[in-house]
Short mmCIF file of C-alpha atoms and ligand atoms in Angstrom, two decimals:
data_model
loop_
_atom_site.label_atom_id
_atom_site.label_comp_id
_atom_site.label_asym_id
_atom_site.label_seq_id
_atom_site.Cartn_x
_atom_site.Cartn_y
_atom_site.Cartn_z
CA MET M 1138 -10.82 -63.54 -22.02
CA GLU M 1139 -10.25 -60.60 -19.73
CA ARG M 1140 -11.86 -60.59 -16.27
CA VAL M 1141 -14.10 -57.76 -15.01
CA ARG M 1142 -14.57 -57.51 -11.23
CA ILE M 1143 -18.00 -57.00 -9.83
CA PHE M 1144 -18.17 -54.63 -6.87
CA ASP M 1145 -21.51 -54.71 -5.13
CA THR M 1146 -22.60 -51.64 -3.20
CA THR M 1147 -26.19 -52.69 -2.48
CA LEU M 1148 -25.48 -52.52 1.21
CA ARG M 1149 -23.92 -49.02 1.00
CA ASP M 1150 -24.98 -46.87 -1.92
CA GLY M 1151 -28.15 -48.93 -2.41
CA GLU M 1152 -29.15 -49.11 1.22
CA GLN M 1153 -28.64 -45.43 1.90
CA SER M 1154 -31.48 -44.33 -0.33
CA PRO M 1155 -34.86 -43.77 1.38
CA GLY M 1156 -37.01 -46.90 1.78
CA PHE M 1157 -34.20 -49.40 1.41
CA SER M 1158 -32.65 -49.43 4.88
CA MET M 1159 -31.74 -52.78 6.38
CA ASN M 1160 -30.60 -53.62 9.86
CA PRO M 1161 -27.26 -55.37 10.48
CA GLU M 1162 -28.81 -58.90 10.52
CA GLU M 1163 -30.60 -58.20 7.29
CA LYS M 1164 -27.41 -56.86 5.75
CA LEU M 1165 -25.61 -59.99 6.89
CA GLN M 1166 -28.28 -62.18 5.24
CA MET M 1167 -27.92 -60.16 2.06
CA ALA M 1168 -24.10 -60.30 2.19
CA ARG M 1169 -24.22 -64.10 2.49
CA GLN M 1170 -26.33 -64.22 -0.63
CA LEU M 1171 -23.95 -61.86 -2.46
CA ALA M 1172 -21.16 -64.28 -1.55
CA ARG M 1173 -23.22 -67.12 -3.15
CA LEU M 1174 -23.63 -64.90 -6.20
CA GLN M 1175 -19.80 -64.71 -6.16
CA VAL M 1176 -19.41 -60.98 -6.42
CA ASP M 1177 -15.76 -59.93 -6.06
CA VAL M 1178 -16.29 -57.12 -3.60
CA ILE M 1179 -19.08 -56.41 -1.08
CA GLU M 1180 -19.21 -52.81 0.08
CA ALA M 1181 -20.85 -53.48 3.41
CA GLY M 1182 -21.44 -49.92 4.58
CA PHE M 1183 -20.12 -46.53 5.64
CA PRO M 1184 -19.04 -47.15 9.27
CA ILE M 1185 -18.72 -43.53 10.38
CA ALA M 1186 -22.33 -42.82 9.23
CA SER M 1187 -24.17 -44.46 12.12
CA PRO M 1188 -23.76 -47.11 14.81
CA GLY M 1189 -25.96 -49.37 12.65
CA ASP M 1190 -23.64 -49.00 9.65
CA PHE M 1191 -20.63 -49.66 11.82
CA GLU M 1192 -22.20 -52.80 13.31
CA ALA M 1193 -23.28 -54.07 9.90
CA VAL M 1194 -19.76 -53.75 8.43
CA ARG M 1195 -18.32 -55.41 11.52
CA LEU M 1196 -20.76 -58.33 11.23
CA VAL M 1197 -20.25 -58.84 7.54
CA ALA M 1198 -16.45 -58.54 7.92
CA ARG M 1199 -16.42 -61.22 10.58
CA GLU M 1200 -18.97 -63.63 9.09
CA VAL M 1201 -18.70 -63.53 5.32
CA ARG M 1202 -15.86 -65.29 3.55
CA GLY M 1203 -14.96 -65.27 -0.17
CA PRO M 1204 -15.46 -61.76 -1.45
CA ILE M 1205 -13.38 -58.74 -0.45
CA ILE M 1206 -15.27 -56.75 2.17
CA ALA M 1207 -15.06 -52.99 1.65
CA ALA M 1208 -15.96 -50.11 3.95
CA LEU M 1209 -16.44 -46.52 2.78
CA ALA M 1210 -14.60 -43.58 4.37
CA ARG M 1211 -14.43 -39.90 3.41
CA ALA M 1212 -10.87 -38.61 3.12
CA HIS M 1213 -10.85 -37.83 6.83
CA LYS M 1214 -8.69 -39.34 9.58
CA THR M 1215 -11.68 -40.44 11.76
CA ASP M 1216 -13.57 -41.91 8.83
CA VAL M 1217 -10.56 -44.05 7.80
CA GLU M 1218 -9.84 -45.13 11.35
CA THR M 1219 -13.50 -46.05 11.93
CA ALA M 1220 -13.59 -48.03 8.66
CA ALA M 1221 -10.45 -49.86 9.64
CA ARG M 1222 -11.94 -50.80 13.06
CA ALA M 1223 -15.16 -51.99 11.46
CA LEU M 1224 -13.23 -54.21 9.11
CA GLU M 1225 -11.20 -55.97 11.82
CA GLY M 1226 -11.89 -59.66 11.40
CA ALA M 1227 -12.31 -59.53 7.63
CA GLU M 1228 -10.41 -62.12 5.62
CA ARG M 1229 -9.88 -59.67 2.73
CA PRO M 1230 -10.54 -56.09 3.94
CA ARG M 1231 -10.61 -53.03 1.67
CA ILE M 1232 -10.86 -49.39 2.69
CA HIS M 1233 -12.58 -47.30 0.07
CA THR M 1234 -11.84 -43.65 0.54
CA PHE M 1235 -13.25 -40.81 -1.54
CA ILE M 1236 -13.31 -37.05 -2.00
CA ALA M 1237 -15.10 -34.87 -4.46
CA THR M 1238 -13.02 -33.47 -7.33
CA SER M 1239 -15.41 -31.39 -9.44
CA PRO M 1240 -15.16 -27.60 -9.20
CA ILE M 1241 -18.84 -27.46 -8.23
CA HIS M 1242 -18.34 -29.87 -5.27
CA MET M 1243 -14.92 -28.53 -4.18
CA GLU M 1244 -16.17 -24.93 -4.14
CA HIS M 1245 -19.68 -25.30 -2.73
CA LYS M 1246 -19.64 -28.50 -0.65
CA LEU M 1247 -16.09 -28.90 0.55
CA ARG M 1248 -15.05 -25.25 0.38
CA LYS M 1249 -11.52 -26.44 -0.39
CA SER M 1250 -9.03 -25.62 -3.10
CA PRO M 1251 -7.86 -28.32 -5.53
CA ALA M 1252 -4.45 -28.37 -3.80
CA GLU M 1253 -6.12 -29.06 -0.42
CA VAL M 1254 -8.31 -31.79 -1.91
CA LEU M 1255 -5.26 -33.40 -3.49
CA GLU M 1256 -3.44 -33.41 -0.18
CA MET M 1257 -6.46 -34.83 1.72
CA ALA M 1258 -6.80 -37.66 -0.83
CA ALA M 1259 -3.15 -38.66 -0.60
CA LYS M 1260 -3.16 -38.51 3.22
CA ALA M 1261 -6.32 -40.57 3.51
CA VAL M 1262 -4.96 -43.28 1.20
CA GLU M 1263 -1.64 -43.30 3.09
CA LEU M 1264 -3.46 -43.67 6.40
CA ALA M 1265 -5.69 -46.42 5.04
CA ARG M 1266 -2.63 -48.31 3.78
CA ARG M 1267 -1.36 -48.43 7.36
CA TYR M 1268 -4.35 -50.66 8.20
CA VAL M 1269 -4.96 -52.65 5.00
CA ASP M 1270 -3.11 -53.59 1.78
CA ASP M 1271 -6.16 -53.10 -0.37
CA VAL M 1272 -7.18 -49.41 -0.80
CA GLU M 1273 -9.59 -47.99 -3.32
CA PHE M 1274 -9.70 -44.28 -4.05
CA SER M 1275 -12.74 -42.55 -5.64
CA ALA M 1276 -12.90 -39.12 -7.17
CA GLU M 1277 -16.51 -38.21 -6.45
CA ASP M 1278 -18.29 -36.42 -9.35
CA ALA M 1279 -15.39 -37.44 -11.62
CA THR M 1280 -17.43 -36.92 -14.79
CA ARG M 1281 -17.89 -33.20 -14.02
CA SER M 1282 -14.23 -32.81 -12.96
CA ASP M 1283 -11.28 -31.48 -14.90
CA PRO M 1284 -9.70 -34.57 -16.55
CA ASP M 1285 -6.18 -33.24 -15.88
CA PHE M 1286 -6.99 -32.76 -12.19
CA LEU M 1287 -8.28 -36.33 -12.20
CA VAL M 1288 -4.95 -37.52 -13.64
CA GLN M 1289 -3.17 -35.57 -10.88
CA ILE M 1290 -5.27 -36.84 -7.99
CA PHE M 1291 -5.35 -40.46 -9.24
CA THR M 1292 -1.56 -40.36 -9.64
CA ALA M 1293 -1.19 -39.06 -6.08
CA ALA M 1294 -3.58 -41.68 -4.74
CA ALA M 1295 -1.71 -44.47 -6.56
CA GLU M 1296 1.64 -43.20 -5.28
CA ALA M 1297 0.16 -43.18 -1.76
CA GLY M 1298 -0.77 -46.85 -2.15
CA ALA M 1299 -4.24 -47.09 -3.75
CA THR M 1300 -4.54 -50.07 -6.15
CA THR M 1301 -8.10 -49.41 -7.39
CA LEU M 1302 -8.97 -46.02 -8.86
CA ASN M 1303 -12.69 -45.41 -9.17
CA VAL M 1304 -14.20 -42.89 -11.61
CA PRO M 1305 -17.77 -42.26 -10.44
CA ASP M 1306 -20.45 -40.71 -12.56
CA THR M 1307 -21.99 -39.57 -9.30
CA VAL M 1308 -24.93 -37.65 -10.74
CA GLY M 1309 -25.58 -39.91 -13.79
CA TYR M 1310 -24.58 -37.18 -16.21
CA ALA M 1311 -22.19 -38.84 -18.63
CA THR M 1312 -23.03 -40.36 -21.99
CA PRO M 1313 -21.39 -43.66 -23.01
CA GLU M 1314 -18.95 -42.28 -25.54
CA GLU M 1315 -17.91 -39.44 -23.24
CA TYR M 1316 -17.42 -41.79 -20.27
CA ALA M 1317 -15.37 -44.22 -22.37
CA ALA M 1318 -13.25 -41.34 -23.64
CA LEU M 1319 -12.59 -40.24 -20.06
CA ILE M 1320 -11.50 -43.75 -19.08
CA ARG M 1321 -9.15 -43.91 -22.09
CA TYR M 1322 -7.77 -40.46 -21.27
CA LEU M 1323 -6.96 -41.49 -17.70
CA ARG M 1324 -5.48 -44.81 -18.75
CA GLU M 1325 -3.15 -43.07 -21.16
CA ARG M 1326 -1.90 -40.62 -18.56
CA ILE M 1327 -1.75 -42.22 -15.09
CA PRO M 1328 1.76 -43.59 -14.61
CA GLY M 1329 1.84 -47.35 -13.88
CA VAL M 1330 -1.83 -47.77 -14.76
CA GLU M 1331 -1.25 -51.36 -15.97
CA ARG M 1332 -0.66 -52.33 -12.29
CA LEU M 1333 -3.83 -50.59 -11.15
CA THR M 1334 -7.51 -51.44 -11.57
CA ILE M 1335 -9.65 -48.70 -13.10
CA SER M 1336 -13.15 -48.94 -11.69
CA VAL M 1337 -16.44 -47.36 -12.83
CA HIS M 1338 -19.39 -46.42 -10.68
CA THR M 1339 -22.46 -45.25 -12.57
CA HIS M 1340 -25.83 -43.73 -11.60
CA ASP M 1341 -29.00 -43.95 -13.64
CA ASP M 1342 -30.33 -40.40 -13.58
CA LEU M 1343 -30.54 -40.34 -17.41
CA GLY M 1344 -31.16 -44.04 -17.75
CA MET M 1345 -27.60 -44.70 -19.01
CA ALA M 1346 -25.96 -46.37 -16.05
CA THR M 1347 -25.60 -49.82 -17.68
CA ALA M 1348 -24.64 -48.40 -21.07
CA ASN M 1349 -21.99 -46.23 -19.42
CA ALA M 1350 -20.55 -49.14 -17.45
CA LEU M 1351 -20.32 -51.31 -20.59
CA ALA M 1352 -18.73 -48.54 -22.62
CA ALA M 1353 -16.19 -48.04 -19.81
CA ILE M 1354 -15.32 -51.74 -19.79
CA GLU M 1355 -14.64 -51.53 -23.53
CA ALA M 1356 -12.36 -48.57 -22.78
CA GLY M 1357 -10.33 -50.50 -20.21
CA ALA M 1358 -12.19 -50.39 -16.90
CA ARG M 1359 -11.86 -53.73 -15.08
CA GLN M 1360 -14.12 -53.19 -12.07
CA VAL M 1361 -17.82 -52.25 -12.22
CA GLU M 1362 -19.65 -50.93 -9.19
CA GLY M 1363 -23.41 -51.19 -8.85
CA THR M 1364 -26.29 -52.69 -6.95
CA ILE M 1365 -28.80 -55.52 -7.20
CA ASN M 1366 -32.03 -54.40 -8.87
CA GLY M 1367 -30.30 -51.08 -9.52
CA ILE M 1368 -31.35 -49.65 -6.14
CA GLY M 1369 -29.60 -46.52 -4.97
CA GLU M 1370 -29.58 -42.76 -4.68
CA ARG M 1371 -32.21 -40.92 -6.73
CA ALA M 1372 -32.78 -42.97 -9.94
CA GLY M 1373 -30.49 -45.64 -8.59
CA ASN M 1374 -27.10 -47.16 -9.32
CA CYS M 1375 -26.09 -49.32 -12.20
CA ALA M 1376 -27.99 -52.64 -11.99
CA LEU M 1377 -25.31 -55.29 -11.68
CA GLU M 1378 -27.52 -58.09 -13.08
CA GLU M 1379 -27.81 -56.01 -16.31
CA VAL M 1380 -24.08 -55.61 -16.74
CA VAL M 1381 -23.41 -59.28 -15.92
CA MET M 1382 -26.05 -60.63 -18.24
CA ALA M 1383 -25.05 -58.22 -21.04
CA LEU M 1384 -21.47 -59.54 -20.83
CA HIS M 1385 -22.75 -63.10 -20.61
CA THR M 1386 -25.19 -62.79 -23.52
CA ARG M 1387 -23.10 -60.63 -25.86
CA GLN M 1388 -19.73 -62.40 -25.72
CA ASP M 1389 -19.46 -61.74 -29.48
CA ARG M 1390 -19.27 -57.97 -28.85
CA LEU M 1391 -18.11 -57.89 -25.24
CA PRO M 1392 -15.51 -60.63 -24.76
CA PHE M 1393 -15.16 -60.23 -20.98
CA GLN M 1394 -15.74 -62.59 -18.16
CA THR M 1395 -17.03 -62.11 -14.60
CA GLY M 1396 -16.87 -64.54 -11.70
CA ILE M 1397 -20.63 -64.26 -11.13
CA GLU M 1398 -22.71 -67.41 -10.63
CA THR M 1399 -25.58 -66.19 -12.86
CA THR M 1400 -28.05 -68.76 -11.52
CA GLN M 1401 -27.93 -66.85 -8.19
CA ILE M 1402 -29.15 -63.59 -9.80
CA TYR M 1403 -32.90 -64.18 -9.40
CA PRO M 1404 -32.63 -65.47 -5.79
CA THR M 1405 -30.47 -62.48 -4.87
CA SER M 1406 -32.96 -60.06 -6.45
CA ARG M 1407 -35.93 -61.65 -4.64
CA LEU M 1408 -34.08 -61.68 -1.33
CA LEU M 1409 -33.47 -57.93 -1.59
CA VAL M 1410 -37.15 -57.37 -2.40
CA ALA M 1411 -38.20 -59.43 0.60
CA LEU M 1412 -35.80 -57.66 2.97
CA THR M 1413 -36.67 -54.13 1.86
CA GLY M 1414 -40.34 -54.62 0.93
CA VAL M 1415 -39.73 -52.76 -2.37
CA ASP M 1416 -40.45 -54.74 -5.52
CA VAL M 1417 -38.82 -54.16 -8.93
CA GLN M 1418 -40.91 -52.75 -11.72
CA PRO M 1419 -42.55 -55.61 -13.75
CA ASN M 1420 -40.69 -54.66 -16.93
CA LYS M 1421 -37.27 -54.38 -15.28
CA ALA M 1422 -34.55 -55.98 -17.40
CA ILE M 1423 -33.42 -59.44 -16.26
CA VAL M 1424 -35.29 -59.65 -12.88
CA GLY M 1425 -38.70 -58.01 -13.52
CA ALA M 1426 -41.80 -60.23 -13.38
CA ASN M 1427 -42.33 -59.82 -17.13
CA ALA M 1428 -38.71 -60.17 -18.20
CA PHE M 1429 -39.29 -63.72 -19.42
CA ALA M 1430 -43.10 -63.57 -19.96
CA HIS M 1431 -44.38 -63.78 -23.51
CA GLU M 1432 -47.87 -62.33 -23.71
CA ALA M 1433 -48.45 -61.45 -27.32
CA GLY M 1434 -49.86 -64.29 -29.37
CA ILE M 1435 -47.30 -63.91 -32.11
CA HIS M 1436 -44.49 -64.08 -29.52
CA GLN M 1437 -45.97 -67.11 -27.75
CA ASP M 1438 -46.31 -68.91 -31.08
CA GLY M 1439 -42.70 -68.11 -31.92
CA VAL M 1440 -41.30 -69.22 -28.54
CA LEU M 1441 -43.27 -72.47 -28.66
CA LYS M 1442 -41.81 -73.26 -32.07
CA GLU M 1443 -38.28 -72.14 -31.23
CA ARG M 1444 -37.33 -70.34 -27.98
CA SER M 1445 -34.62 -68.21 -29.54
CA THR M 1446 -37.15 -66.38 -31.73
CA TYR M 1447 -37.96 -64.05 -28.86
CA GLU M 1448 -35.68 -65.15 -26.00
CA ILE M 1449 -32.07 -63.99 -25.95
CA MET M 1450 -31.22 -65.68 -22.65
CA THR M 1451 -32.82 -68.51 -20.79
CA PRO M 1452 -34.74 -68.05 -17.51
CA GLN M 1453 -32.65 -70.89 -16.11
CA SER M 1454 -29.45 -68.90 -16.64
CA ILE M 1455 -30.54 -66.33 -14.02
CA GLY M 1456 -31.94 -69.02 -11.70
CA LEU M 1457 -35.63 -68.37 -12.25
CA PRO M 1458 -37.29 -71.39 -10.58
CA GLN M 1459 -38.55 -73.69 -13.34
CA ASN M 1460 -40.20 -76.22 -11.15
CA ARG M 1461 -43.85 -75.28 -10.98
CA LEU M 1462 -44.47 -77.60 -8.03
CA VAL M 1463 -47.48 -76.15 -6.25
CA LEU M 1464 -47.11 -75.70 -2.51
CA GLY M 1465 -50.16 -76.06 -0.34
CA LYS M 1466 -51.22 -77.12 3.13
CA HIS M 1467 -50.03 -80.70 2.56
CA SER M 1468 -46.52 -79.64 1.67
CA GLY M 1469 -43.85 -80.62 4.16
CA ARG M 1470 -40.97 -78.66 5.60
CA HIS M 1471 -38.59 -80.17 3.08
CA ALA M 1472 -40.49 -78.93 0.04
CA VAL M 1473 -40.84 -75.49 1.63
CA ARG M 1474 -37.14 -75.34 2.50
CA VAL M 1475 -36.09 -76.32 -1.02
CA ARG M 1476 -38.30 -73.71 -2.62
CA LEU M 1477 -37.15 -71.05 -0.19
CA GLU M 1478 -33.54 -71.80 -1.08
CA GLU M 1479 -34.39 -71.48 -4.77
CA LEU M 1480 -35.72 -68.06 -3.90
CA GLY M 1481 -32.58 -67.04 -2.01
CA PHE M 1482 -33.66 -67.74 1.59
CA HIS M 1483 -31.18 -69.92 3.41
CA LEU M 1484 -32.77 -70.07 6.84
CA ASP M 1485 -31.58 -71.81 9.98
CA ALA M 1486 -33.82 -74.41 11.69
CA GLU M 1487 -35.50 -71.88 13.98
CA GLU M 1488 -36.19 -69.39 11.19
CA LEU M 1489 -37.48 -72.16 8.94
CA GLU M 1490 -39.86 -73.34 11.64
CA ARG M 1491 -41.28 -69.82 12.07
CA VAL M 1492 -41.84 -69.43 8.35
CA TYR M 1493 -43.30 -72.98 8.09
CA GLN M 1494 -45.83 -72.31 10.87
CA ARG M 1495 -46.98 -69.10 9.10
CA PHE M 1496 -47.01 -71.01 5.81
CA LEU M 1497 -49.44 -73.56 7.34
CA GLU M 1498 -51.68 -70.80 8.75
CA VAL M 1499 -51.83 -69.09 5.30
CA ALA M 1500 -52.21 -72.36 3.44
CA ASP M 1501 -55.32 -73.05 5.49
CA ARG M 1502 -56.90 -69.93 3.98
CA LYS M 1503 -55.44 -70.06 0.51
CA LYS M 1504 -55.43 -72.97 -1.94
CA SER M 1505 -51.90 -72.69 -3.23
CA ILE M 1506 -48.91 -70.74 -2.10
CA THR M 1507 -46.96 -68.99 -4.88
CA ASP M 1508 -43.28 -68.14 -4.89
CA ALA M 1509 -44.20 -64.51 -4.21
CA ASP M 1510 -46.32 -65.55 -1.19
CA LEU M 1511 -43.50 -67.66 0.15
CA ALA M 1512 -40.91 -64.92 -0.31
CA ALA M 1513 -43.27 -62.45 1.42
CA LEU M 1514 -43.66 -64.83 4.39
CA ALA M 1515 -39.93 -65.45 4.55
CA GLY M 1516 -39.17 -61.73 4.34
CA ALA M 1517 -41.64 -60.94 7.10
CA GLU M 1518 -41.10 -63.87 9.41
CA GLY M 1519 -37.74 -65.37 8.71
CA ARG M 1520 -35.42 -63.10 10.57
CA PRO M 1521 -34.82 -63.79 14.22
CA LEU M 1522 -36.18 -60.97 16.30
CA GLU M 1523 -36.33 -60.41 20.02
CA GLU M 1524 -40.07 -60.08 20.25
CA GLN M 1525 -41.00 -58.00 23.22
CA VAL M 1526 -44.59 -57.57 22.22
CA GLU M 1527 -46.89 -59.89 20.23
CA LEU M 1528 -50.23 -59.24 18.65
CA VAL M 1529 -52.65 -61.81 20.11
CA HIS M 1530 -55.95 -60.61 18.70
CA PHE M 1531 -57.45 -57.69 16.84
CA GLN M 1532 -60.90 -56.70 15.66
CA VAL M 1533 -61.94 -53.80 13.47
CA SER M 1534 -65.43 -52.50 12.75
CA THR M 1535 -65.76 -50.27 9.81
CA GLY M 1536 -68.39 -49.37 7.25
CA THR M 1537 -70.20 -46.59 5.48
CA GLY M 1538 -71.10 -43.61 7.63
CA MET M 1539 -69.30 -44.82 10.76
CA ASP M 1540 -65.95 -44.08 12.45
CA PRO M 1541 -63.83 -47.22 12.26
CA VAL M 1542 -63.09 -48.70 15.70
CA ALA M 1543 -60.33 -51.19 16.44
CA SER M 1544 -59.69 -53.25 19.55
CA VAL M 1545 -56.45 -55.14 20.19
CA ARG M 1546 -54.97 -57.59 22.63
CA ILE M 1547 -51.19 -57.59 22.89
CA ARG M 1548 -48.91 -59.81 24.92
CA ARG M 1549 -45.97 -58.12 26.67
CA GLY M 1550 -44.05 -60.72 28.68
CA GLU M 1551 -46.65 -62.49 30.83
CA GLU M 1552 -49.13 -59.64 30.61
CA ILE M 1553 -52.03 -59.34 28.15
CA LEU M 1554 -52.76 -55.67 27.43
CA ARG M 1555 -56.12 -54.62 25.94
CA GLY M 1556 -57.18 -51.42 24.29
CA ALA M 1557 -59.41 -49.82 21.68
CA ALA M 1558 -59.36 -46.66 19.52
CA ARG M 1559 -61.21 -44.86 16.77
CA GLY M 1560 -59.47 -43.63 13.65
CA ASP M 1561 -59.95 -41.95 10.27
CA GLY M 1562 -59.86 -45.33 8.59
CA PRO M 1563 -59.52 -48.97 9.77
CA ILE M 1564 -55.75 -48.99 9.65
CA ASP M 1565 -55.50 -45.66 11.48
CA ALA M 1566 -57.84 -47.06 14.17
CA LEU M 1567 -55.77 -50.25 14.46
CA TYR M 1568 -52.48 -48.39 14.76
CA ARG M 1569 -53.92 -45.91 17.30
CA ALA M 1570 -55.15 -48.83 19.40
CA ILE M 1571 -51.72 -50.47 19.33
CA ASP M 1572 -49.98 -47.15 20.22
CA GLN M 1573 -52.42 -46.63 23.07
CA VAL M 1574 -52.00 -50.12 24.52
CA LEU M 1575 -48.21 -49.97 24.37
CA GLY M 1576 -47.91 -46.29 25.35
CA VAL M 1577 -45.65 -45.50 22.36
CA GLU M 1578 -45.64 -42.35 20.29
CA VAL M 1579 -44.47 -43.11 16.82
CA GLU M 1580 -44.80 -41.47 13.44
CA LEU M 1581 -45.82 -43.62 10.46
CA VAL M 1582 -43.32 -42.42 7.81
CA HIS M 1583 -44.28 -44.90 5.10
CA TYR M 1584 -47.04 -47.46 4.52
CA GLN M 1585 -47.12 -49.74 1.49
CA LEU M 1586 -49.57 -52.49 0.65
CA GLN M 1587 -48.92 -54.84 -2.23
CA ALA M 1588 -50.64 -57.99 -3.41
CA THR M 1589 -48.24 -60.88 -3.94
CA GLY M 1590 -50.18 -62.29 -6.88
CA GLU M 1591 -53.13 -61.77 -9.14
CA GLY M 1592 -56.02 -63.73 -7.66
CA ARG M 1593 -58.50 -62.63 -5.04
CA ASP M 1594 -56.78 -64.83 -2.47
CA ALA M 1595 -53.34 -63.21 -3.02
CA LEU M 1596 -51.45 -62.36 0.14
CA GLY M 1597 -51.39 -58.72 1.21
CA GLN M 1598 -47.78 -57.69 1.87
CA VAL M 1599 -47.42 -54.60 4.05
CA THR M 1600 -44.26 -52.66 4.68
CA VAL M 1601 -44.16 -49.85 7.21
CA ARG M 1602 -41.47 -47.42 8.33
CA LEU M 1603 -41.82 -45.77 11.71
CA ARG M 1604 -39.82 -43.34 13.73
CA PRO M 1605 -40.26 -42.16 17.27
CA ARG M 1606 -41.87 -38.76 17.63
CA VAL M 1607 -39.45 -36.07 18.74
CA ASN M 1608 -39.40 -35.83 22.55
CA SER M 1609 -41.59 -38.90 22.80
CA GLY M 1610 -39.02 -40.61 25.00
CA ALA M 1611 -39.33 -43.70 22.81
CA PRO M 1612 -36.07 -45.60 22.24
CA GLY M 1613 -33.84 -44.02 19.66
CA GLY M 1614 -35.52 -40.61 20.05
CA GLU M 1615 -32.18 -38.92 20.31
CA GLU M 1616 -29.70 -38.37 17.51
CA GLU M 1617 -26.62 -40.54 17.69
CA GLY M 1618 -23.33 -40.53 15.85
CA ALA M 1619 -23.96 -37.58 13.52
CA VAL M 1620 -21.46 -37.22 10.72
CA GLU M 1621 -19.41 -34.09 10.89
CA GLY M 1622 -20.35 -31.73 8.11
CA ALA M 1623 -23.86 -33.18 7.84
CA SER M 1624 -27.13 -31.35 8.38
CA ALA M 1625 -27.76 -29.85 11.79
CA THR M 1626 -31.32 -31.18 11.87
CA PRO M 1627 -31.39 -34.39 13.84
CA SER M 1628 -32.70 -37.28 11.76
CA LEU M 1629 -34.37 -39.81 13.95
CA PRO M 1630 -33.73 -43.51 13.32
CA GLU M 1631 -36.35 -45.25 11.32
CA VAL M 1632 -37.36 -48.84 11.68
CA MET M 1633 -39.07 -51.02 9.12
CA GLY M 1634 -41.63 -53.79 9.62
CA HIS M 1635 -43.12 -56.29 7.22
CA GLY M 1636 -46.30 -58.32 7.56
CA SER M 1637 -48.09 -60.70 5.23
CA SER M 1638 -51.49 -62.24 5.40
CA THR M 1639 -54.54 -62.95 3.30
CA ASP M 1640 -56.23 -60.32 5.51
CA ILE M 1641 -54.74 -56.89 4.80
CA LEU M 1642 -55.65 -55.59 8.21
CA GLU M 1643 -53.81 -58.47 9.84
CA ALA M 1644 -50.80 -57.85 7.51
CA SER M 1645 -50.89 -54.18 8.51
CA ALA M 1646 -51.02 -54.98 12.22
CA ARG M 1647 -48.18 -57.57 11.92
CA ALA M 1648 -45.96 -55.12 10.08
CA TYR M 1649 -46.63 -52.37 12.67
CA VAL M 1650 -45.98 -54.64 15.64
CA GLN M 1651 -42.74 -55.93 14.05
CA ALA M 1652 -41.52 -52.36 13.57
CA ILE M 1653 -42.38 -51.50 17.19
CA ASN M 1654 -40.50 -54.55 18.38
CA ARG M 1655 -37.48 -53.26 16.53
CA LEU M 1656 -37.85 -49.86 18.06
CA LEU M 1657 -38.15 -51.36 21.51
CA ALA M 1658 -35.09 -53.51 20.82
CA GLY M 1659 -33.13 -50.38 19.90
CA ASP M 1660 -32.63 -51.57 16.30
CA PRO M 1661 -29.45 -49.72 15.33
CA ARG M 1662 -30.55 -48.89 11.80
CA SER M 1663 -30.47 -45.21 12.73
CA ARG M 1664 -29.44 -43.18 9.76
CA THR M 1665 -27.80 -39.84 10.11
CA PRO M 1666 -28.01 -37.54 7.13
CA VAL M 1667 -24.85 -38.75 5.38
CA GLU M 1668 -26.72 -38.34 2.12
CA GLU M 1669 -25.74 -34.73 2.38
CA VAL M 1670 -22.04 -35.50 2.17
CA VAL M 1671 -22.01 -38.38 -0.29
O1 KIV K 1112 -21.63 -41.91 -6.48
C1 KIV K 1112 -20.52 -41.72 -5.93
O2 KIV K 1112 -19.73 -40.89 -6.25
C2 KIV K 1112 -20.26 -42.61 -4.79
C3 KIV K 1112 -18.85 -42.56 -4.24
C4 KIV K 1112 -18.78 -42.47 -2.77
C5 KIV K 1112 -18.11 -43.71 -4.81
O3 KIV K 1112 -21.09 -43.37 -4.34
ZN1 ZN K 1113 -22.69 -43.66 -5.89
#
């Protein structure tokens, strides 16, 4: 059976979409899980984009063994050099360089002629090859490019030393037959193609990312690029779990093999949800909460008589925990650790202790702790964080016909700071009180509250994104490391915070204080507007 390589870009194309940013430690945690999933390539970031991206690629390159570690670079000298520096220390480094090839992008975005683009591509690949043996070249917006120009530029890239040629459907425009035909066209015309890997990179704007990737595999592509849970720009990238399980389940039609350890799919999906605070839709293929749920009576009856009546793959095959062991306040560290590992959280002793202590606090208020509760606690508490400030106490008064008032006590070093504020609502009052006590001026960019389960005692899981107000003097208030060619408007770094509790006000306060701690620690997740160039 022929092997298809799985190239994961969750930490690059996925992470760059709004609401999914991760700091370098979170990216490292995710990369370790991707290595357990046994993806072939981890694209760890776009090092020129920001100091945070550089640091994340550097960390992953040094720490993660097994998969190839790739870094993205435009076809510019500084991009390639920066990617090479970030990859120092990687066991199997890859530089992934790209340039747009469609008339629309060359004319309006790059303002370059096809001949100039061709030359830039060849030069970038050549330069990348001076640093690493493994170079991938992508023709951005390939599906809206002239196929003969693609043949020319891919041939030039291969002659310059690229061994993987990627054909992105950047704007999710292609249909499966059309995409497959393009792959066949290129394979018939690029000299020496049998020594090269043709890769596909699909986006889901028209809901065809997975179908396009599968059609391309049948047409000869042997690398598929995508993300976990299909996160990514706009409607997202191709969901890797869908491609992998389609190949796994339909061997009769798609006789291809991947190196993926499918039982790590569910833990990887849940880890990403916990790190980003963004859940997948319940009906999402493979990893959605309902993907293996049988509600209708006729379906339940069928499944009870014979599973295969309505189930085309088993929940075990994607690593959905089968053990319904209920965790509660009498559960020990061992049981909590084992369940966390089933959910994708491999914590060190200190992180485990933090999560366990929060688990005990919550278990005191709640009869049983579900997987979702546990993942929320691990996502919010598990990561080591230099805590400069800690919420000691809060109180909020609210009710009909009154202005909500919040008071807080916050520890900063040895000091206990106290303050109170009014607000439009209880959370506004709470956040104003925290701002006032700490003397910070931040903007709440995003607030999300989700229940982890169905009952009245479900945990409230809050995710916030904050950024310093312009001229506030708060750390990170100045633009750093802008990408040449990107927007002139400075984009301030954003930080994320998560908090979980049976009390939604407490969860909100915890999330806010965690985000402020990150801001104070100068969390390098600053994101410059690279979206405009990629
Ligand atoms: O969608 C795209 O074209 C990309 C490239 C940078 C590979 O993400
Ligand atoms: Zn993309």
